[in-house]
Amino acid sequence: MMSRLPENSPLTYRLSILLLFLAMVSISCWNGSPAELAIPVDYHDPSEVRSFFENVEAQHPDIARLETVGFSVRGEEIIALVLSDNPELNEQEPRVRLTGTIHGNEIISGEILIRLIEELTGRYGTDPDIKNLVDTRYIVIIPVMNPDGMWDGRRYNDHDVDLNRNFSTAFVPGGSHGDVAFSEPESAALRDYSMDKNFHLSATFHAGTVIVNLPFDYARMSTGGDIPLENDLVWELGKIYSMAGTFLANPDILADPDVDDGVINGGDWYIAYGSLQDWSYVEKGCIDITIEIADYSPETEEGIDEVYAYNRESLLAYIDAAGLGVSGYVEDGGGNPLPGVAVKVTDGDIITHTDENGWFHRILLDGEHTLEFSLDGYISATETVTAPGVLPSPVILTPE
Ligand SMILES: [Zn+2]
């Protein structure tokens, strides 16, 4: 057989194989199919996150509930796992949102949240501290905010938009920010989901360096730009994360003169417009911080374990910190709960609202504060409170 082939056969054969290979690669790019090899095997890709959630929900139906946040540009589902006792109910518990992989290539940021879920559910039955944490909080974990970007191993979504520049606070249109705020289905979905849930505390995880980055991203505080009026409280929460466990022992921590105990106001590091954390703070009265957990995503199981170990105590301490402050109820004079009452501290800028049961929770530094309660059609009221604590009786608002 071999002797009957033309002289140039091996070369022709190799060229044909090469051309066939190139054609397959091109077709794969043209039809937009996921570049699955971008995700190392030790990570959960978006479809594996779903199977993992389904399994957790089946194993722990009393404390775990899978929810859909929305869908990506390519129609990939963005999913959340709710962890709480009675996860299907709106109980009067501090609400925490933890989000990963908003930048699709920073995949360690979602994988440590998977590790956290494994720990919270795996130890719920045997560790009283873990059980108490899950029972007394409403914890929502969204490991993959940008599934299209994760499949493709890239920062942006499928419209080339950086989702962490597409929120409406200090939004600047154009380029990778998007033409208008919430132009992207992923950011709009997180907005709507968060409007519905009324989170009190949240964090979004990244992998560009190691630092706890606080609002505001849009202004440089050290040169006179806007600062959160409740910056002391925001710093307290940032330090609860950075000072717990071994976070500060990470040798890759950001070197910057404005860093203190591993914490910095975002704009003092670099200015970013339209970020999720600024939107959460300004529009939702939710203290939201951005946590850079590693300067790259390690490929191996051991590398993931190492990053998780640097953050494990911090994650637990931060979820626990959602319980700081004061909670209570607001009613009208007839004993009816008042939903939608704005609750703020005098001289503060974090505005939280009562839920449908008239219940509010306001994260505060320990000590005495004056809270202001206001609702259209009612005479506003103030109340002196001591944190931590629970108001012994409802605040009463009288109709105008
Ligand atoms: Zn990032």
PDB file of N, CA, C and O in Angstrom, residues 2 9 34 36 67 114 164 201 209 242 279 314 329 352 373:
ATOM      1  N   MET A   2       1.813   1.316   0.912  1.00  0.00           N
ATOM      2  CA  MET A   2       2.634   2.517   1.042  1.00  0.00           C
ATOM      3  C   MET A   2       3.341   2.861  -0.267  1.00  0.00           C
ATOM      4  O   MET A   2       3.427   4.020  -0.626  1.00  0.00           O
ATOM      5  N   SER A   9       2.955  12.380  -0.244  1.00  0.00           N
ATOM      6  CA  SER A   9       1.800  12.013   0.580  1.00  0.00           C
ATOM      7  C   SER A   9       1.906  12.418   2.060  1.00  0.00           C
ATOM      8  O   SER A   9       0.974  13.002   2.602  1.00  0.00           O
ATOM      9  N   PRO A  34     -18.777  27.441  23.876  1.00  0.00           N
ATOM     10  CA  PRO A  34     -17.900  27.774  24.985  1.00  0.00           C
ATOM     11  C   PRO A  34     -16.511  27.159  24.830  1.00  0.00           C
ATOM     12  O   PRO A  34     -16.378  26.019  24.407  1.00  0.00           O
ATOM     13  N   GLU A  36     -14.420  25.521  26.656  1.00  0.00           N
ATOM     14  CA  GLU A  36     -14.479  24.881  27.962  1.00  0.00           C
ATOM     15  C   GLU A  36     -13.106  24.604  28.552  1.00  0.00           C
ATOM     16  O   GLU A  36     -12.958  24.483  29.755  1.00  0.00           O
ATOM     17  N   GLU A  67     -32.059  29.345  43.654  1.00  0.00           N
ATOM     18  CA  GLU A  67     -32.892  30.369  43.014  1.00  0.00           C
ATOM     19  C   GLU A  67     -32.221  30.849  41.727  1.00  0.00           C
ATOM     20  O   GLU A  67     -31.002  30.796  41.597  1.00  0.00           O
ATOM     21  N   ILE A 114     -17.926  28.322  46.605  1.00  0.00           N
ATOM     22  CA  ILE A 114     -18.339  26.909  46.599  1.00  0.00           C
ATOM     23  C   ILE A 114     -17.775  26.204  47.843  1.00  0.00           C
ATOM     24  O   ILE A 114     -18.472  25.441  48.521  1.00  0.00           O
ATOM     25  N   ASN A 164     -18.909  45.189  36.272  1.00  0.00           N
ATOM     26  CA  ASN A 164     -18.670  46.011  37.463  1.00  0.00           C
ATOM     27  C   ASN A 164     -18.455  47.488  37.119  1.00  0.00           C
ATOM     28  O   ASN A 164     -17.955  48.257  37.931  1.00  0.00           O
ATOM     29  N   LEU A 201     -25.986  43.512  53.957  1.00  0.00           N
ATOM     30  CA  LEU A 201     -24.527  43.474  53.878  1.00  0.00           C
ATOM     31  C   LEU A 201     -24.153  42.606  52.687  1.00  0.00           C
ATOM     32  O   LEU A 201     -24.788  41.573  52.449  1.00  0.00           O
ATOM     33  N   THR A 209      -5.621  41.119  42.942  1.00  0.00           N
ATOM     34  CA  THR A 209      -4.571  41.327  43.932  1.00  0.00           C
ATOM     35  C   THR A 209      -5.149  40.820  45.249  1.00  0.00           C
ATOM     36  O   THR A 209      -6.092  40.019  45.232  1.00  0.00           O
ATOM     37  N   SER A 242     -10.679  41.793  56.983  1.00  0.00           N
ATOM     38  CA  SER A 242      -9.228  41.672  56.788  1.00  0.00           C
ATOM     39  C   SER A 242      -8.503  41.164  58.029  1.00  0.00           C
ATOM     40  O   SER A 242      -7.468  40.508  57.919  1.00  0.00           O
ATOM     41  N   TRP A 279     -23.187  51.295  43.892  1.00  0.00           N
ATOM     42  CA  TRP A 279     -24.638  51.242  43.692  1.00  0.00           C
ATOM     43  C   TRP A 279     -25.331  50.664  44.930  1.00  0.00           C
ATOM     44  O   TRP A 279     -26.345  51.200  45.388  1.00  0.00           O
ATOM     45  N   SER A 314     -12.392  34.954  57.645  1.00  0.00           N
ATOM     46  CA  SER A 314     -12.923  36.265  57.257  1.00  0.00           C
ATOM     47  C   SER A 314     -14.351  36.149  56.741  1.00  0.00           C
ATOM     48  O   SER A 314     -15.217  36.958  57.083  1.00  0.00           O
ATOM     49  N   TYR A 329     -39.316  47.032  64.853  1.00  0.00           N
ATOM     50  CA  TYR A 329     -40.513  47.127  64.009  1.00  0.00           C
ATOM     51  C   TYR A 329     -41.029  48.561  63.987  1.00  0.00           C
ATOM     52  O   TYR A 329     -40.829  49.323  64.937  1.00  0.00           O
ATOM     53  N   THR A 352     -31.920  52.299  54.880  1.00  0.00           N
ATOM     54  CA  THR A 352     -32.528  50.978  54.763  1.00  0.00           C
ATOM     55  C   THR A 352     -34.039  51.141  54.915  1.00  0.00           C
ATOM     56  O   THR A 352     -34.522  52.206  55.287  1.00  0.00           O
ATOM     57  N   PHE A 373     -36.989  57.851  61.215  1.00  0.00           N
ATOM     58  CA  PHE A 373     -37.934  56.991  60.488  1.00  0.00           C
ATOM     59  C   PHE A 373     -38.858  57.883  59.678  1.00  0.00           C
ATOM     60  O   PHE A 373     -39.491  58.784  60.235  1.00  0.00           O
TER      61      PHE A 373
END
